[in-house]
Amino acid sequence: GENVGLHLPTLSVQEGDNSIINCAYSNSASDYFIWYKQESGKGPQFIIDIRSNMDKRQGQRVTVLLNKTVKHLSLQIAATQPGDSAVYFCAETGVTGNQFYFGTGTSLTVIP
Amino acid sequence: NAGVMQNPRHLVRRRGQEARLRCSPMKGHSHVYWYRQLPEEGLKFMVYLQKENIIDESGMPKERFSAEFPKEGPSILRIQQVVRGDSAAYFCASSPGTGITEAFFGQGTRLTVV
């Protein structure tokens, strides 16, 4: 299967600071990438996605950056809030597009 | 428009029993995906189904696990003769068409085998 991994398993930030969560992927043919947020006891919730023909995509307080040269994906959260505390997963669709390959996850803790 | 509904939310089974997990996709969605999540790990793909068809079951264990998505009713993930290692959260996602890029996840079923 595909190999999607995260650099850091945990991240703590002060409320109001910006957060950056990183992710590496192995399949250079992947066409679609997505970030999910998962709160304790809940299912993954869509945050933002990006296709391989883009380098950057912005949402509300979130930005995803894609560096295809080094096969690296990052999620930036501006002005991090306590409600942002969760586990964040990156995922890619691989070649077939039939499934997501998820990374292990990064646990983000926001310190008030 | 209700989201993806999974039930039960929590399921406890003794070793050797059968577990049946149900997933009702979002209205208008005809594609269902099942994922398993072990504690402190990411989600692992199990199976992808359309109505009455299994499209990709490359992530399903060869024994004891089966899935169906009948013409009427929810998708069912069935685990026979459960073992302690089957304890996990099982998530279902649904999408309106081919490919998972527009998929939404349910809240999951947490299976505990005692």
Coordinates of C-alpha atoms in Angstrom, one line a residue:
Chain A
G1 CA 0.0 0.0 0.0
E2 CA 0.9 3.6 0.0
N3 CA 3.1 5.2 2.7
V4 CA 1.8 8.4 4.2
G5 CA 3.6 9.5 7.3
L6 CA 3.7 12.5 9.6
H7 CA 6.9 14.0 11.0
L8 CA 5.6 14.8 14.5
P9 CA 3.1 12.8 16.5
T10 CA 2.3 15.7 18.9
L11 CA 2.2 19.4 18.7
S12 CA 1.4 22.0 21.4
V13 CA 0.8 25.6 20.6
Q14 CA -0.4 28.7 22.5
E15 CA -3.8 30.0 21.7
G16 CA -3.6 32.6 19.0
D17 CA -0.4 31.3 17.5
N18 CA -0.1 29.7 14.1
S19 CA 0.1 25.9 13.8
I20 CA 2.0 24.0 11.1
I21 CA 1.4 20.3 10.7
N22 CA 3.6 18.4 8.2
C23 CA 3.1 15.2 6.2
A24 CA 5.2 13.2 3.8
Y25 CA 3.8 10.9 1.2
S26 CA 5.5 8.3 -1.0
N27 CA 3.5 8.0 -4.2
S28 CA 4.6 10.6 -6.7
A29 CA 1.6 9.7 -8.9
S30 CA -1.0 10.7 -6.2
D31 CA -3.4 13.2 -7.6
Y32 CA -5.4 14.3 -4.6
F33 CA -4.6 15.1 -1.0
I34 CA -6.8 16.0 1.9
W35 CA -6.5 17.0 5.6
Y36 CA -9.0 15.6 8.1
K37 CA -9.6 16.7 11.7
Q38 CA -10.7 14.0 14.2
E39 CA -11.9 14.9 17.6
S40 CA -12.0 12.3 20.4
G41 CA -14.8 9.8 19.8
K42 CA -15.8 11.2 16.4
G43 CA -15.3 10.5 12.8
P44 CA -12.8 12.3 10.5
Q45 CA -14.0 15.7 9.5
F46 CA -13.0 17.3 6.2
I47 CA -10.8 20.4 6.6
I48 CA -9.2 21.2 3.2
D49 CA -8.1 19.4 0.1
I50 CA -5.7 20.1 -2.8
R51 CA -5.1 18.5 -6.2
S52 CA -1.6 17.8 -7.5
N53 CA -1.8 20.6 -10.1
M54 CA -1.8 23.1 -7.3
D55 CA 0.8 24.3 -4.8
K56 CA -1.3 26.1 -2.3
R57 CA -4.9 26.3 -1.3
Q58 CA -6.5 28.5 1.3
G59 CA -9.6 28.1 3.4
Q60 CA -11.0 29.8 6.4
R61 CA -8.0 30.1 8.7
V62 CA -6.4 27.1 7.1
T63 CA -3.9 26.8 4.3
V64 CA -2.6 23.6 2.6
L65 CA 0.8 23.6 0.9
L66 CA 1.9 20.9 -1.5
N67 CA 5.5 20.4 -2.5
K68 CA 5.6 17.7 -5.1
T69 CA 9.3 17.8 -5.5
V70 CA 9.9 16.5 -2.1
K71 CA 6.5 14.9 -1.7
H72 CA 5.6 17.0 1.3
L73 CA 2.2 18.3 2.4
S74 CA 1.6 20.8 5.2
L75 CA -1.4 22.2 7.0
Q76 CA -1.2 25.7 8.4
I77 CA -3.8 26.9 10.9
A78 CA -3.9 30.6 11.6
A79 CA -4.7 32.0 15.1
T80 CA -5.1 28.6 16.6
Q81 CA -8.1 28.3 19.0
P82 CA -8.9 25.7 21.7
G83 CA -11.5 24.2 19.4
D84 CA -8.7 23.3 17.0
S85 CA -7.4 20.7 19.5
A86 CA -7.7 17.4 17.8
V87 CA -5.8 14.8 15.8
Y88 CA -5.1 15.8 12.3
F89 CA -4.6 13.3 9.5
C90 CA -3.3 13.8 6.0
A91 CA -4.5 11.4 3.3
E92 CA -3.9 10.8 -0.4
T93 CA -5.9 8.9 -2.9
G94 CA -3.1 7.0 -4.5
V95 CA -3.4 5.9 -8.1
T96 CA -6.8 4.3 -8.3
G97 CA -8.7 7.0 -6.4
N98 CA -10.7 4.2 -4.7
Q99 CA -9.5 4.8 -1.2
F100 CA -7.6 7.2 1.1
Y101 CA -4.2 6.3 2.5
F102 CA -4.0 7.9 5.9
G103 CA -1.0 9.0 7.9
T104 CA -0.7 8.1 11.5
G105 CA -1.9 11.5 12.7
T106 CA -0.6 14.5 14.7
S107 CA -2.2 15.4 17.9
L108 CA -2.6 19.1 18.3
T109 CA -3.1 20.6 21.7
V110 CA -3.9 24.3 22.1
I111 CA -2.8 25.8 25.3
P112 CA -5.2 28.6 26.5
Chain B
N1 CA -30.0 15.8 4.9
A2 CA -28.7 13.5 7.5
G3 CA -25.0 12.6 7.4
V4 CA -23.5 9.1 7.2
M5 CA -25.2 7.1 10.0
Q6 CA -23.5 4.2 11.7
N7 CA -24.9 2.0 14.3
P8 CA -24.4 0.9 16.9
R9 CA -22.0 3.5 18.1
H10 CA -20.6 1.0 20.6
L11 CA -20.6 -2.7 20.4
V12 CA -19.2 -5.2 22.9
R13 CA -18.8 -8.8 21.9
R14 CA -17.2 -11.9 23.5
R15 CA -14.5 -13.8 21.7
G16 CA -16.0 -16.1 19.2
Q17 CA -19.2 -14.1 18.7
E18 CA -20.3 -12.3 15.5
A19 CA -20.3 -8.5 15.1
R20 CA -22.5 -6.8 12.6
L21 CA -21.8 -3.1 11.9
R22 CA -24.2 -1.1 9.9
C23 CA -23.7 2.0 7.7
S24 CA -26.4 4.1 6.1
P25 CA -24.9 6.4 3.5
M26 CA -25.9 10.0 2.9
K27 CA -29.0 10.5 0.8
G28 CA -28.1 10.2 -2.9
H29 CA -24.8 8.4 -2.2
S30 CA -24.3 5.0 -3.7
H31 CA -20.7 4.3 -2.8
V32 CA -19.5 3.2 0.6
Y33 CA -16.1 2.7 2.1
W34 CA -15.1 1.0 5.3
Y35 CA -12.1 1.8 7.3
R36 CA -10.6 0.5 10.6
Q37 CA -8.8 2.5 13.1
L38 CA -6.7 1.0 15.9
P39 CA -6.0 3.1 19.0
E40 CA -3.4 5.8 18.3
E41 CA -3.2 4.9 14.6
G42 CA -4.5 6.2 11.3
L43 CA -7.4 4.8 9.4
K44 CA -6.8 1.7 7.3
F45 CA -8.8 1.0 4.2
M46 CA -10.8 -2.2 4.2
V47 CA -13.4 -2.3 1.4
Y48 CA -15.1 -0.2 -1.2
L49 CA -18.6 -1.1 -2.3
Q50 CA -21.3 0.1 -4.7
K51 CA -24.9 -1.1 -4.5
E52 CA -24.7 -4.9 -4.8
N53 CA -21.1 -4.8 -5.9
I54 CA -17.7 -5.0 -4.2
I55 CA -15.3 -2.8 -6.1
D56 CA -12.2 -3.1 -4.0
E57 CA -11.7 -5.4 -1.0
S58 CA -7.9 -5.3 -1.0
G59 CA -7.8 -4.2 2.7
M60 CA -10.2 -6.9 4.0
P61 CA -8.7 -9.7 6.0
K62 CA -9.0 -12.9 4.1
E63 CA -10.9 -14.7 6.8
R64 CA -13.9 -13.9 9.1
F65 CA -14.6 -10.5 7.5
S66 CA -17.2 -9.8 4.9
A67 CA -19.1 -6.7 3.6
E68 CA -22.2 -6.1 1.6
F69 CA -24.2 -3.2 0.3
P70 CA -27.6 -4.5 -0.8
K71 CA -29.9 -2.8 -3.2
E72 CA -32.1 -1.8 -0.3
G73 CA -30.9 -1.1 3.2
P74 CA -27.6 -0.2 4.8
S75 CA -24.1 -1.5 4.1
I76 CA -23.1 -4.2 6.6
L77 CA -19.6 -5.1 7.8
R78 CA -19.7 -8.5 9.3
I79 CA -17.0 -10.0 11.5
Q80 CA -17.3 -13.7 12.4
Q81 CA -15.7 -15.3 15.4
V82 CA -14.3 -12.1 16.8
V83 CA -10.9 -12.0 18.5
R84 CA -9.4 -9.4 20.8
G85 CA -7.4 -8.0 17.9
D86 CA -10.6 -7.0 16.2
S87 CA -11.2 -4.3 18.9
A88 CA -11.1 -1.0 17.0
A89 CA -13.1 1.8 15.7
Y90 CA -14.8 1.1 12.3
F91 CA -15.6 4.0 10.1
C92 CA -17.8 4.2 7.1
A93 CA -17.7 6.9 4.5
S94 CA -20.0 7.5 1.5
S95 CA -19.7 9.4 -1.7
P96 CA -22.1 10.2 -4.5
G97 CA -20.0 8.8 -7.4
T98 CA -16.9 7.1 -8.4
G99 CA -13.8 8.0 -6.3
I100 CA -13.5 9.0 -2.7
T101 CA -12.8 12.7 -3.2
E102 CA -16.3 13.7 -2.1
A103 CA -16.6 11.3 0.7
F104 CA -18.1 12.0 4.1
F105 CA -17.4 9.9 7.2
G106 CA -19.7 8.6 9.8
Q107 CA -19.1 8.8 13.6
G108 CA -17.9 5.2 13.7
T109 CA -18.7 2.0 15.6
R110 CA -16.3 1.2 18.5
L111 CA -16.0 -2.5 18.8
T112 CA -14.7 -4.0 22.0
V113 CA -14.0 -7.7 22.2
V114 CA -13.9 -9.1 25.7

